[in-house]
Short mmCIF file of C-alpha atoms in Angstrom, two decimals:
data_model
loop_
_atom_site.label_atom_id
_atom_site.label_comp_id
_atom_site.label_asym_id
_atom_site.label_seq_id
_atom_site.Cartn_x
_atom_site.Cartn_y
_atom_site.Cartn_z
CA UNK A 1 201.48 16.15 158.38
CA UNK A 2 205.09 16.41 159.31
CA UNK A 3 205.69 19.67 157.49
CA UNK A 4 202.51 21.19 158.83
CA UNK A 5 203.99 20.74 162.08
CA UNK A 6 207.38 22.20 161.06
CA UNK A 7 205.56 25.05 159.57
CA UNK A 8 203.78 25.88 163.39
CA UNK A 9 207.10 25.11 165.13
CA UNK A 10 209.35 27.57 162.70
CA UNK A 11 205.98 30.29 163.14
CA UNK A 12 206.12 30.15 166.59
CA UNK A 13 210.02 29.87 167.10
CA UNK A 14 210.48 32.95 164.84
CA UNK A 15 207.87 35.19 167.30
CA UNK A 16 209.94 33.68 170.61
CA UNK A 17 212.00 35.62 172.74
CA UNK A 18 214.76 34.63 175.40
CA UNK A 19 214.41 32.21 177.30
CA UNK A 20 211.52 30.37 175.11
CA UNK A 21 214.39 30.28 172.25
CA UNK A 22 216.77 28.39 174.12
CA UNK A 23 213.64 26.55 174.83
CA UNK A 24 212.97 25.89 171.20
CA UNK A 25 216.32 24.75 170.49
CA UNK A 26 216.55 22.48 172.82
CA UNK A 27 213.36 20.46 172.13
CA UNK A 28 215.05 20.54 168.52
CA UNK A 29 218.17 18.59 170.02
CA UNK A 30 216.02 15.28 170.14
CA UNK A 31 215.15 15.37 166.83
CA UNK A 32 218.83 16.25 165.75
CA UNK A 33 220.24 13.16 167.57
CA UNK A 34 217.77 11.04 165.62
CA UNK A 35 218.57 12.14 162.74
CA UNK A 36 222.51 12.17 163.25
CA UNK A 37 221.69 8.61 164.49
CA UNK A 38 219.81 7.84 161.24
CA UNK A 39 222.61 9.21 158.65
CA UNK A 40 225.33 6.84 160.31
CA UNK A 41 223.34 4.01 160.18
CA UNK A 42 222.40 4.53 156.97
CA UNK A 43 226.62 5.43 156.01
CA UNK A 44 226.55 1.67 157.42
CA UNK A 45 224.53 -0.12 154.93
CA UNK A 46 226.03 1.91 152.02
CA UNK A 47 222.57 4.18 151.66
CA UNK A 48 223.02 7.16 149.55
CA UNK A 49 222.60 10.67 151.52
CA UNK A 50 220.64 12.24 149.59
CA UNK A 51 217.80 9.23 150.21
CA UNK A 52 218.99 9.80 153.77
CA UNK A 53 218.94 13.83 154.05
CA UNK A 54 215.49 13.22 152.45
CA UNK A 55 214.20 11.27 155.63
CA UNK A 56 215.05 13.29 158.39
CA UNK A 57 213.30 14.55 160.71
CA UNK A 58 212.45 18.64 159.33
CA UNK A 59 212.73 19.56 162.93
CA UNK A 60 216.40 18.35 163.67
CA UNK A 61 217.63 20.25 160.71
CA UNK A 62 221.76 21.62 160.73
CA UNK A 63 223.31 22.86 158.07
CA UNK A 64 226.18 20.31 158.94
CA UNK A 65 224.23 16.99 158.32
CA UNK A 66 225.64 16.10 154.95
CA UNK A 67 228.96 15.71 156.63
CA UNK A 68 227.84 13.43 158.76
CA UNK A 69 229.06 9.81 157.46
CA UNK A 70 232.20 11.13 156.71
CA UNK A 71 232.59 9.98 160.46
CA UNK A 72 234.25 6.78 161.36
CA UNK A 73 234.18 7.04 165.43
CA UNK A 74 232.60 9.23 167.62
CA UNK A 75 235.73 11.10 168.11
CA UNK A 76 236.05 11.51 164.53
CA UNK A 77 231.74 12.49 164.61
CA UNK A 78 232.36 15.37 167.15
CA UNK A 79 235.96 17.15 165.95
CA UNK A 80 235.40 17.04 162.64
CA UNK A 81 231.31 18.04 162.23
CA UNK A 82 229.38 18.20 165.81
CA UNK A 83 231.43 20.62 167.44
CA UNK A 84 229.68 23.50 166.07
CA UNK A 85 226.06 22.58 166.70
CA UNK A 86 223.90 22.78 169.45
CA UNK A 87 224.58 18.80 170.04
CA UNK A 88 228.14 19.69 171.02
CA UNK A 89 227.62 19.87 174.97
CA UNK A 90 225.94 15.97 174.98
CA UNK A 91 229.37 14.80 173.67
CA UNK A 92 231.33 14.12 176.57
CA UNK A 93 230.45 10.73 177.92
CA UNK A 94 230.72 9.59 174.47
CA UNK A 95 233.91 10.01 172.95
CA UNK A 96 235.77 7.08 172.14
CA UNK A 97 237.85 5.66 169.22
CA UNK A 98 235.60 2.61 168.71
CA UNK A 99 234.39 2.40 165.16
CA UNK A 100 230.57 2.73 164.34
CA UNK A 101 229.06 -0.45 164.18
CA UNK A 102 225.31 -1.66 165.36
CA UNK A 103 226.20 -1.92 168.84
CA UNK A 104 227.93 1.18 169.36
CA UNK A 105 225.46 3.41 167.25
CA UNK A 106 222.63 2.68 169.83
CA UNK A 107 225.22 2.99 172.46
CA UNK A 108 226.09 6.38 171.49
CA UNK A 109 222.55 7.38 170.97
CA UNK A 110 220.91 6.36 174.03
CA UNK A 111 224.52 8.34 175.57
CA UNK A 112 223.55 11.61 173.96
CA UNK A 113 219.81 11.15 174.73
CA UNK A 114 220.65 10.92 178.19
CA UNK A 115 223.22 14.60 178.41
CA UNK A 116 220.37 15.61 176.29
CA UNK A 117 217.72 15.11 178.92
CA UNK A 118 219.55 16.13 181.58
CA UNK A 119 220.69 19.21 180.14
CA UNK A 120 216.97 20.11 179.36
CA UNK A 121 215.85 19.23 182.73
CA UNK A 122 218.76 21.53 184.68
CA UNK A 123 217.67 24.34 181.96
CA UNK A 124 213.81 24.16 183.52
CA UNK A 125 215.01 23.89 186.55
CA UNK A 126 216.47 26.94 186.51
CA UNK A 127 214.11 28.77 184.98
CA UNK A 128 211.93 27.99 188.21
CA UNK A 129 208.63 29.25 188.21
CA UNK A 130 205.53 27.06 186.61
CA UNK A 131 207.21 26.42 183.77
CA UNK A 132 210.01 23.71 186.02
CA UNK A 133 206.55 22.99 187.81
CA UNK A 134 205.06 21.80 184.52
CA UNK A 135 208.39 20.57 182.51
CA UNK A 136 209.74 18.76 185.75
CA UNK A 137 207.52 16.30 186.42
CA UNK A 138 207.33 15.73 182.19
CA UNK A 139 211.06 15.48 181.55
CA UNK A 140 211.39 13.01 184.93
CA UNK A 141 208.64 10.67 183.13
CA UNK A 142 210.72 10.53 179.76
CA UNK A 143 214.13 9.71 181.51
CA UNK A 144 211.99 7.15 183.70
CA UNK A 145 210.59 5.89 180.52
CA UNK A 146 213.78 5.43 178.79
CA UNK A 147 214.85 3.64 182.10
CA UNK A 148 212.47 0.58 181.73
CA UNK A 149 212.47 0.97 177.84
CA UNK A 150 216.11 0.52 177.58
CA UNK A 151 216.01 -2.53 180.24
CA UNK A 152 213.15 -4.47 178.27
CA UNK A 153 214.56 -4.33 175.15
CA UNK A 154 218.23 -4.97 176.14
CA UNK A 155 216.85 -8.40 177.37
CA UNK A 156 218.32 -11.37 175.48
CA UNK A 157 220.93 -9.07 173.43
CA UNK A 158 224.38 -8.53 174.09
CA UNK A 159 224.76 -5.62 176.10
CA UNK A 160 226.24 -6.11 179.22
CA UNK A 161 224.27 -4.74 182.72
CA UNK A 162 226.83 -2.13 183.53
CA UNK A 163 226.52 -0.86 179.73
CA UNK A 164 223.06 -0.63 180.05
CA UNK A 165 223.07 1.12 183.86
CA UNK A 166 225.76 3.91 182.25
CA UNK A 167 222.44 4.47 179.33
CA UNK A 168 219.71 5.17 182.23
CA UNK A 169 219.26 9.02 182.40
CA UNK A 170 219.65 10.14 186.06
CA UNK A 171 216.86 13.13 186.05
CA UNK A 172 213.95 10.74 187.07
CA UNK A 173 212.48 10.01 190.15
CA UNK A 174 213.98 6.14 189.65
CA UNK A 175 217.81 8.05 190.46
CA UNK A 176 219.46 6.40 192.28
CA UNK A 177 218.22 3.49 193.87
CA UNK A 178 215.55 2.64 191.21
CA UNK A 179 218.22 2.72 188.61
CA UNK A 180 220.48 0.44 190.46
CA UNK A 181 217.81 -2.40 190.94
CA UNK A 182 216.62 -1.63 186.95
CA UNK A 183 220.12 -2.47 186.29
CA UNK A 184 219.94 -6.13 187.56
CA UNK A 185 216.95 -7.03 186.41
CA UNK A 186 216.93 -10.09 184.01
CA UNK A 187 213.32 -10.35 183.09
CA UNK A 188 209.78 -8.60 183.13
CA UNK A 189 208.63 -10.03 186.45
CA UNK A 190 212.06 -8.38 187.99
CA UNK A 191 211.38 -4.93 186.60
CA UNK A 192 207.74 -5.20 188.37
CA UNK A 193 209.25 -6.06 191.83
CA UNK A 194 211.19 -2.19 191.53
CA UNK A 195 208.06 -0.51 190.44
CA UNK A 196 206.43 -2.06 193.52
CA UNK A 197 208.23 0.65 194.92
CA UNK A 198 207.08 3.35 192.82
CA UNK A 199 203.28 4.84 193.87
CA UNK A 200 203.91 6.20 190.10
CA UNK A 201 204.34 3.48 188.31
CA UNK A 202 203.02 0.75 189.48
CA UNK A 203 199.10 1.12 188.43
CA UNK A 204 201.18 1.74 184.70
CA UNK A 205 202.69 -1.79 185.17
CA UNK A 206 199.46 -3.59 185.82
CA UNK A 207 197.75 -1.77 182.88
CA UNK A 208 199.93 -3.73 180.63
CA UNK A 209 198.29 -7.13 179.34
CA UNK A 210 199.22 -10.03 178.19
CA UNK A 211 200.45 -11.75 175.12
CA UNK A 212 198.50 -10.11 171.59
CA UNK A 213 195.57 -8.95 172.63
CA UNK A 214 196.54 -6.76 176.09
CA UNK A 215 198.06 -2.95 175.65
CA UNK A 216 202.33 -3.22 175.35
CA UNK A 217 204.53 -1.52 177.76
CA UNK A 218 204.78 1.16 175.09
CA UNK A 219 201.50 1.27 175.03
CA UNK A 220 200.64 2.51 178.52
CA UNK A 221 203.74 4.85 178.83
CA UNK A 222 202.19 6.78 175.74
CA UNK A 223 198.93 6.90 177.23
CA UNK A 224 200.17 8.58 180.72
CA UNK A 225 202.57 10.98 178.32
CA UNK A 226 199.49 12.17 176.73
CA UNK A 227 197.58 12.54 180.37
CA UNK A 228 200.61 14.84 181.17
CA UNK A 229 200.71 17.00 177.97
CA UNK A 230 197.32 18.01 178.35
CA UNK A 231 197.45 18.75 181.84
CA UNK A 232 199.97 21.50 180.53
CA UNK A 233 197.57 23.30 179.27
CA UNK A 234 195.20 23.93 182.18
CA UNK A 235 198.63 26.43 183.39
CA UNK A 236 199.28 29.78 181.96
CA UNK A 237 202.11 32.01 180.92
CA UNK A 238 204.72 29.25 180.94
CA UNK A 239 206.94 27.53 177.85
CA UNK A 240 205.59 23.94 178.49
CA UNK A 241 202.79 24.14 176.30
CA UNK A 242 204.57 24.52 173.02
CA UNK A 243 206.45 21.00 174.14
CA UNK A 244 203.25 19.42 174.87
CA UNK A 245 201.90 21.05 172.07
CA UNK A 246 204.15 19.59 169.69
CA UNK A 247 203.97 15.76 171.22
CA UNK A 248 200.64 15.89 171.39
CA UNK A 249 200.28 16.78 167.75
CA UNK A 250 203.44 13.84 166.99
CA UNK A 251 200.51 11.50 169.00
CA UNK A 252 197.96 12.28 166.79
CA UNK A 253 200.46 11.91 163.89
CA UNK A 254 201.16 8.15 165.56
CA UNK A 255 197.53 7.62 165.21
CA UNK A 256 196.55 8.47 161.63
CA UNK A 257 199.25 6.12 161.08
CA UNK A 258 198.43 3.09 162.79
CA UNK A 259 194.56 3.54 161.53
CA UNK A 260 195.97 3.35 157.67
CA UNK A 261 198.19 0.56 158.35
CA UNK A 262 195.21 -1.15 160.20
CA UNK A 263 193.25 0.08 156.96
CA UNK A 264 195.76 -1.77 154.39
CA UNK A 265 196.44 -5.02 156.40
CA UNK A 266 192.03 -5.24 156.70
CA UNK A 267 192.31 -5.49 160.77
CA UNK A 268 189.45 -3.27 161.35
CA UNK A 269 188.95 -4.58 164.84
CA UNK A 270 192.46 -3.43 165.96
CA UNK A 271 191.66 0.00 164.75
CA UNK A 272 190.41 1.36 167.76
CA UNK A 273 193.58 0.75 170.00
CA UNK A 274 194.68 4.21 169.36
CA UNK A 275 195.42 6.93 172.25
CA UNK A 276 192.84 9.00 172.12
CA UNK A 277 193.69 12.84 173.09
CA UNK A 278 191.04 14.54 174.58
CA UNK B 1 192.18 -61.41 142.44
CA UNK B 2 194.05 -58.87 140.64
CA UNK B 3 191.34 -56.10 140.40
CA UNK B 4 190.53 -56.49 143.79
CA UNK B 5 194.05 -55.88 144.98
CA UNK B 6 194.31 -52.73 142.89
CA UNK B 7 190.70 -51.58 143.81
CA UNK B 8 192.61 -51.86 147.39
CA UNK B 9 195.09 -50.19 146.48
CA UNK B 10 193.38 -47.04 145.07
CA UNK B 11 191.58 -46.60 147.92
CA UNK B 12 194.52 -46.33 150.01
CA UNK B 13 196.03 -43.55 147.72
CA UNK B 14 192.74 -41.91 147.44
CA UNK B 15 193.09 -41.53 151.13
CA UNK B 16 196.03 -40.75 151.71
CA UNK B 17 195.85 -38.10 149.11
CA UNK B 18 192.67 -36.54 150.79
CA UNK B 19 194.15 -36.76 154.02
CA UNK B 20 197.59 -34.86 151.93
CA UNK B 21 195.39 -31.88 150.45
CA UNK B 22 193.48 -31.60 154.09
CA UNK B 23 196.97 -30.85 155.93
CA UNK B 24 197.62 -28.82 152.79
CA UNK B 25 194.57 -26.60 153.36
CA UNK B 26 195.58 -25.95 157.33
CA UNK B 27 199.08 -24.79 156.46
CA UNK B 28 198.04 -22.52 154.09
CA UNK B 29 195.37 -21.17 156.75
CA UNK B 30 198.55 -21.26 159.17
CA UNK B 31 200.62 -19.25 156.93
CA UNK B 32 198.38 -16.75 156.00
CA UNK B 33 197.98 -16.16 159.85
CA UNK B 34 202.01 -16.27 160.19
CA UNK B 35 202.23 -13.52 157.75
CA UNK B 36 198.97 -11.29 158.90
CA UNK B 37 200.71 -11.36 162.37
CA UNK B 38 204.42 -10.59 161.22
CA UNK B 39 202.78 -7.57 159.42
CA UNK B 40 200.75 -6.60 162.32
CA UNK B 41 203.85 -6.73 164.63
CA UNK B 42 205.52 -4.68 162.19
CA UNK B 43 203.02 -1.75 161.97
CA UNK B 44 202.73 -2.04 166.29
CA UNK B 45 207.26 -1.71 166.09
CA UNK B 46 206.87 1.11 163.56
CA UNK B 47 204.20 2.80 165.87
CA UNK B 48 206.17 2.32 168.98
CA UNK B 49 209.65 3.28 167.37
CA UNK B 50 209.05 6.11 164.96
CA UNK B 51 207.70 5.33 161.71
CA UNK B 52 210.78 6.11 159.60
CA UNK B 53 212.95 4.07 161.86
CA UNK B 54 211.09 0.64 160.47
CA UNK B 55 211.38 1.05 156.83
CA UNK B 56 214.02 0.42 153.59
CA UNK B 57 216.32 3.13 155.52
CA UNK B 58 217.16 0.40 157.57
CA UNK B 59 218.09 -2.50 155.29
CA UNK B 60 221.36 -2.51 152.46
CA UNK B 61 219.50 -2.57 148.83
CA UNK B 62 221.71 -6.15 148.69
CA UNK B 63 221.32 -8.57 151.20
CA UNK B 64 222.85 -12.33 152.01
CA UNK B 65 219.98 -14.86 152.96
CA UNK B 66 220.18 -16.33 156.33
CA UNK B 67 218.75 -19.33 155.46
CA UNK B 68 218.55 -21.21 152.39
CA UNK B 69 216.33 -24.24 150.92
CA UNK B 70 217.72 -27.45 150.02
CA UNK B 71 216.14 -30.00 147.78
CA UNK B 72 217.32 -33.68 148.25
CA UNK B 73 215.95 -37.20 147.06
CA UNK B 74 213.04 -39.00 149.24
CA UNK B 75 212.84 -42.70 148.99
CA UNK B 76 210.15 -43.07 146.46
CA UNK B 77 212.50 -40.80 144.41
CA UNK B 78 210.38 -37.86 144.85
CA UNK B 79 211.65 -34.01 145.71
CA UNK B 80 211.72 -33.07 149.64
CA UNK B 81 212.66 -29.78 150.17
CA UNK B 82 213.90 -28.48 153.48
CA UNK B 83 215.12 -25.12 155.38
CA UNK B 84 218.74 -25.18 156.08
CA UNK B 85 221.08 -22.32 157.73
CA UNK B 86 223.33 -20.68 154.94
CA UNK B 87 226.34 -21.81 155.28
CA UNK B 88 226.10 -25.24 157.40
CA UNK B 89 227.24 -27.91 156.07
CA UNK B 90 226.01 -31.56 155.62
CA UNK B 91 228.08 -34.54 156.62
CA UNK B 92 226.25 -36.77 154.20
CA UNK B 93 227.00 -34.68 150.89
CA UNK B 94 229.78 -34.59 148.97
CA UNK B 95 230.94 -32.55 145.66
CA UNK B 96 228.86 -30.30 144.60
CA UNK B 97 226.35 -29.10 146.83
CA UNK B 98 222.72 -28.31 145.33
CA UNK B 99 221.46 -25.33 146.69
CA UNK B 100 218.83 -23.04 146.07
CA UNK B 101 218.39 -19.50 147.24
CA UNK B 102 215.04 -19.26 148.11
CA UNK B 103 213.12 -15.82 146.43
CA UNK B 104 209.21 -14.78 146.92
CA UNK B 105 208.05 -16.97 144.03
CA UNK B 106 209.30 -20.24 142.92
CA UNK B 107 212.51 -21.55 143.48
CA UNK B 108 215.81 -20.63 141.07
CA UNK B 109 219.20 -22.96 141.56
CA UNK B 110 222.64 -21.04 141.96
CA UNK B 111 225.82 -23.32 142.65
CA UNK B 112 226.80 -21.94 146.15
CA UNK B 113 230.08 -20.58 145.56
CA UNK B 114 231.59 -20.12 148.80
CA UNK B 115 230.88 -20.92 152.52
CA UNK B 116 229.09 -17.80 154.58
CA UNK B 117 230.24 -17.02 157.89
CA UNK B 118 227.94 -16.91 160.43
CA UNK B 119 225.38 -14.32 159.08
CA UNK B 120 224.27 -11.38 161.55
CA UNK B 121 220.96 -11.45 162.57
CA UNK B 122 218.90 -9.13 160.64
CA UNK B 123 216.95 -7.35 163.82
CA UNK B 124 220.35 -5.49 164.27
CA UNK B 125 219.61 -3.61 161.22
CA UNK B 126 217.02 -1.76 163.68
CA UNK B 127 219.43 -0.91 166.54
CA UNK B 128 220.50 -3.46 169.46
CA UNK B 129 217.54 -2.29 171.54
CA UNK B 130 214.61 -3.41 169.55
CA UNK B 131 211.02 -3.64 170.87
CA UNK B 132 209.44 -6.85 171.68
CA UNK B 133 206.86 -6.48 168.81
CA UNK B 134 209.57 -6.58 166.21
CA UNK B 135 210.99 -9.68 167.65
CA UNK B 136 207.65 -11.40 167.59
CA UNK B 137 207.04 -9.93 164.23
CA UNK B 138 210.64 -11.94 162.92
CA UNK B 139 209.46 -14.54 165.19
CA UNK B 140 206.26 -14.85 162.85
CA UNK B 141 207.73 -14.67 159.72
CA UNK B 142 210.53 -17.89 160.50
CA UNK B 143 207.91 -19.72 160.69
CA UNK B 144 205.71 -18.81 158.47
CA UNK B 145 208.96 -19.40 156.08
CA UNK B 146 209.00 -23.44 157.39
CA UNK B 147 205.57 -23.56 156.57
CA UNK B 148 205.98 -22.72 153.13
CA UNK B 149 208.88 -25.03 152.61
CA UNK B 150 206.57 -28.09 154.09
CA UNK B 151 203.83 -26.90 151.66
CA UNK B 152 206.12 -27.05 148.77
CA UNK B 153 207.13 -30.74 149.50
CA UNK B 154 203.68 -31.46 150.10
CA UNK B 155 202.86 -30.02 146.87
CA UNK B 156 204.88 -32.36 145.51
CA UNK B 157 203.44 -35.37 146.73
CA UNK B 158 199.81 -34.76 146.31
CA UNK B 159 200.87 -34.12 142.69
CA UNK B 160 202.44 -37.65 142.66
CA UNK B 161 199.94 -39.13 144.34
CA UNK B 162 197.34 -38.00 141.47
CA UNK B 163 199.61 -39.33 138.90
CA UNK B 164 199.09 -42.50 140.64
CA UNK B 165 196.12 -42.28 141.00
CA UNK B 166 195.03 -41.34 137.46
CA UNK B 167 197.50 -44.68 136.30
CA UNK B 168 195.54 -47.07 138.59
CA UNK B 169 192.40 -46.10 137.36
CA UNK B 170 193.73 -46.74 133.82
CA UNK B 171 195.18 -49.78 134.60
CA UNK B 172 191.99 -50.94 136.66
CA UNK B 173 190.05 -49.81 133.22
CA UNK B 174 191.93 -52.42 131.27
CA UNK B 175 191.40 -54.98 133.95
CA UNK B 176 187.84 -54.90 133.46
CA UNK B 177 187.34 -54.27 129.73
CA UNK B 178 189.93 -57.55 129.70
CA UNK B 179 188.17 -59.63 131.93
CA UNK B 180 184.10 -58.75 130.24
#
């Protein structure tokens, strides 16, 4: 399914043009930082990188990968094998001689997410017209989303609340204030209390239910991505459809996936909790 | 009068081995659950994360168990076995320690040969920021291991107790072929 989607990404990236190149390329930086992500963890647990080269994402593809856990810090990551690629810009906030481990791997990945975003959001921006009108509002949810993502999961683990605040990309409509108050937040009820600010959010936050059986947090922030991409398409003559294009089709992807795992485990009845896409 | 005390005494084993295999029955019920739900949580991490970013990618080919299962003696000189953290140690035992590293079938014994330090905690392998689902799924599967563990030990007595059993009904045999 993956390749498939490669396939339509490399067709339609080898009829674009300036600006919808640039374009291109940088919906391509996500998938790199994964991947870059991915090889040094896997340098970490000894993993060979050939298994490792074979897992990445096709989308994210350099020709400098293999070189990749040669790295021991970031520093290290950036002079000696980032600095030619299309990832070099997002490297500023995060060079620093610490060495690799757990902690500093996500550290440096949620870092290069954020430049990442907010490099891709300025870059709409200025292209004005309805492509920022469409790409705007999209790009604000995923930094938004990474916001709240971030906070939940850092609960209970050991990264510290200024750590966490320098992670939150500032592109969203949560920048500043929003960001702040995410940033002391200790549990779930506390990150509802700032959303009670948000006309946005909010009716997100009370969608999630309960325990098991209710939707996750995840959940509902997938479901309101999907309510965006399609709204893309009701626009013409602008570059956001081949992004919402390509998550849609990474939804449906999501889906086929959870129905064969539901398929193999026998939980027939949780089959249906899929996002459908209209 | 002799039979009458060991008729007694039967019954009482016969109960308390029913009552045994009953509590046997629920925690195998309660495991299978466990493990259905650790699985489920699994798949919902792998949806919510990326599906390559839950997987062998993430864990070293050779790993050091967190937790390891002792056996010791009970007082009626039967096998209890119990969950202990690698690398604590007992007060009460000296010398050689007896430990066993627990694998997916049966248990094998390996002398322990040195002490672990305290052993990372094995949701790191997935990043620092892990979703909630993955917790609960790690959650599941601790105890769904100290369920097995209590099943083994119970094993161990029901199978005692029907040794019993079985020699009390010989010996009740004799009894009465003695006595007619």
């Amino acid at each position: 399914m993956r390749r498939k989607l490669c396939g339509e990404f490399e067709y339609f990236r080898n009829h674009s043009l300036e600006p919808l190149s640039t374009f291109f390329t940088y919906m391509t930086c996500g998938y790199m930082i994964d991947n870059v992500i991915l090889l040094v963890s896997g340098a970490l647990q000894k993993k060979s990188v050939r298994d490792l080269l074979g897992r990445c994402h096709p989308l994210g593809r350099f020709s400098e990968m293999e070189a990749v856990n040669i790295a021991d810090t970031p520093s290290d990551l950036f002079h000696a094998v980032l600095v030619e690629t299309p990832l070099a810009p997002f490297f500023q906030d995060c060079m620093s001689e610490n060495t690799l481990d757990e902690l500093n791997i996500e550290v440096l990945r949620n870092k290069l997410y954020k430049s990442y975003l907010e490099a891709f959001y300025n870059f709409c921006k200025d292209h004005g017209d309805v492509t920022a009108e469409i790409m705007c509002p999209i790009l604000e949810f995923e930094a938004d989303r990474r916001a709240f993502i971030i906070t939940l999961n850092s609960f209970g683990t050991e990264l510290s609340k200024d750590a966490r605040e320098a992670l939150y990309p500032t592109c969203g409509q949560l920048y500043p204030e929003g960001l702040r108050l995410l940033a002391q937040a200790e549990d779930f009820e506390q990150m509802k209390r700032v959303v009670d600010h948000y006309g946005v959010y909010k009716p997100l936050f009370e969608a999630v239910g309960d325990g098991s059986g209710g939707k996750s947090l995840e959940d509902v922030f997938y479901e309101h991505e999907v309510k965006m991409n399609v709204l893309a398409f009701t626009r013409q003559f602008h570059c956001g459809v081949f992004y919402a294009y390509t998550k849609l089709r990474e939804q449906e992807m999501r889906n086929i996936v959870w129905i064969a795992e539901c398929i193999s485990q026998r939980h027939r009845t949780k089959i249906n909790s899929y996002i459908p896409i209209p | 009068m002799a039979a009458a005390d060991l008729r007694a005494e039967l019954d009482s084993l016969l109960l308390q081995l029913l009552w045994d295999l009953e509590e046997l029955e629920s925690k195998r019920v309660a495991l299978n659950a466990r493990v259905e739900e650790g699985w489920l949580s699994l798949s919902k991490a792998r949806y919510a994360m990326g599906a390559k970013s839950v997987g062998p990618l993430q864990y070293a080919s050779r790993m050091e168990p967190q937790v390891c299962v002792c056996t010791s003696e009970a007082q009626n000189g039967l096998q209890k076995f119990r969950v202990v953290r690698a690398g604590a140690q007992s007060p009460e035992e000296v010398g050689p320690r007896e430990a066993a590293l627990r694998r997916r079938k049966g248990l094998t014994r390996i002398p322990e040969p040195e002490v672990f330090s305290a052993s990372p905690n094995p949701l790191n392998w997935f990043g620092i920021l892990v979703p909630h689902s993955l917790r609960q799924a790690q959650a599941s599967f601790q105890e769904g291991l100290q369920l097995a563990v209590d099943m083994a030990s119970l094993q161990i007595h029901i199978n005692w107790g029907r040794s019993q059993l079985r020699g009390l009904q010989e010996k009740l045999k004799q009894l009465e072929l003695g006595a007619a």
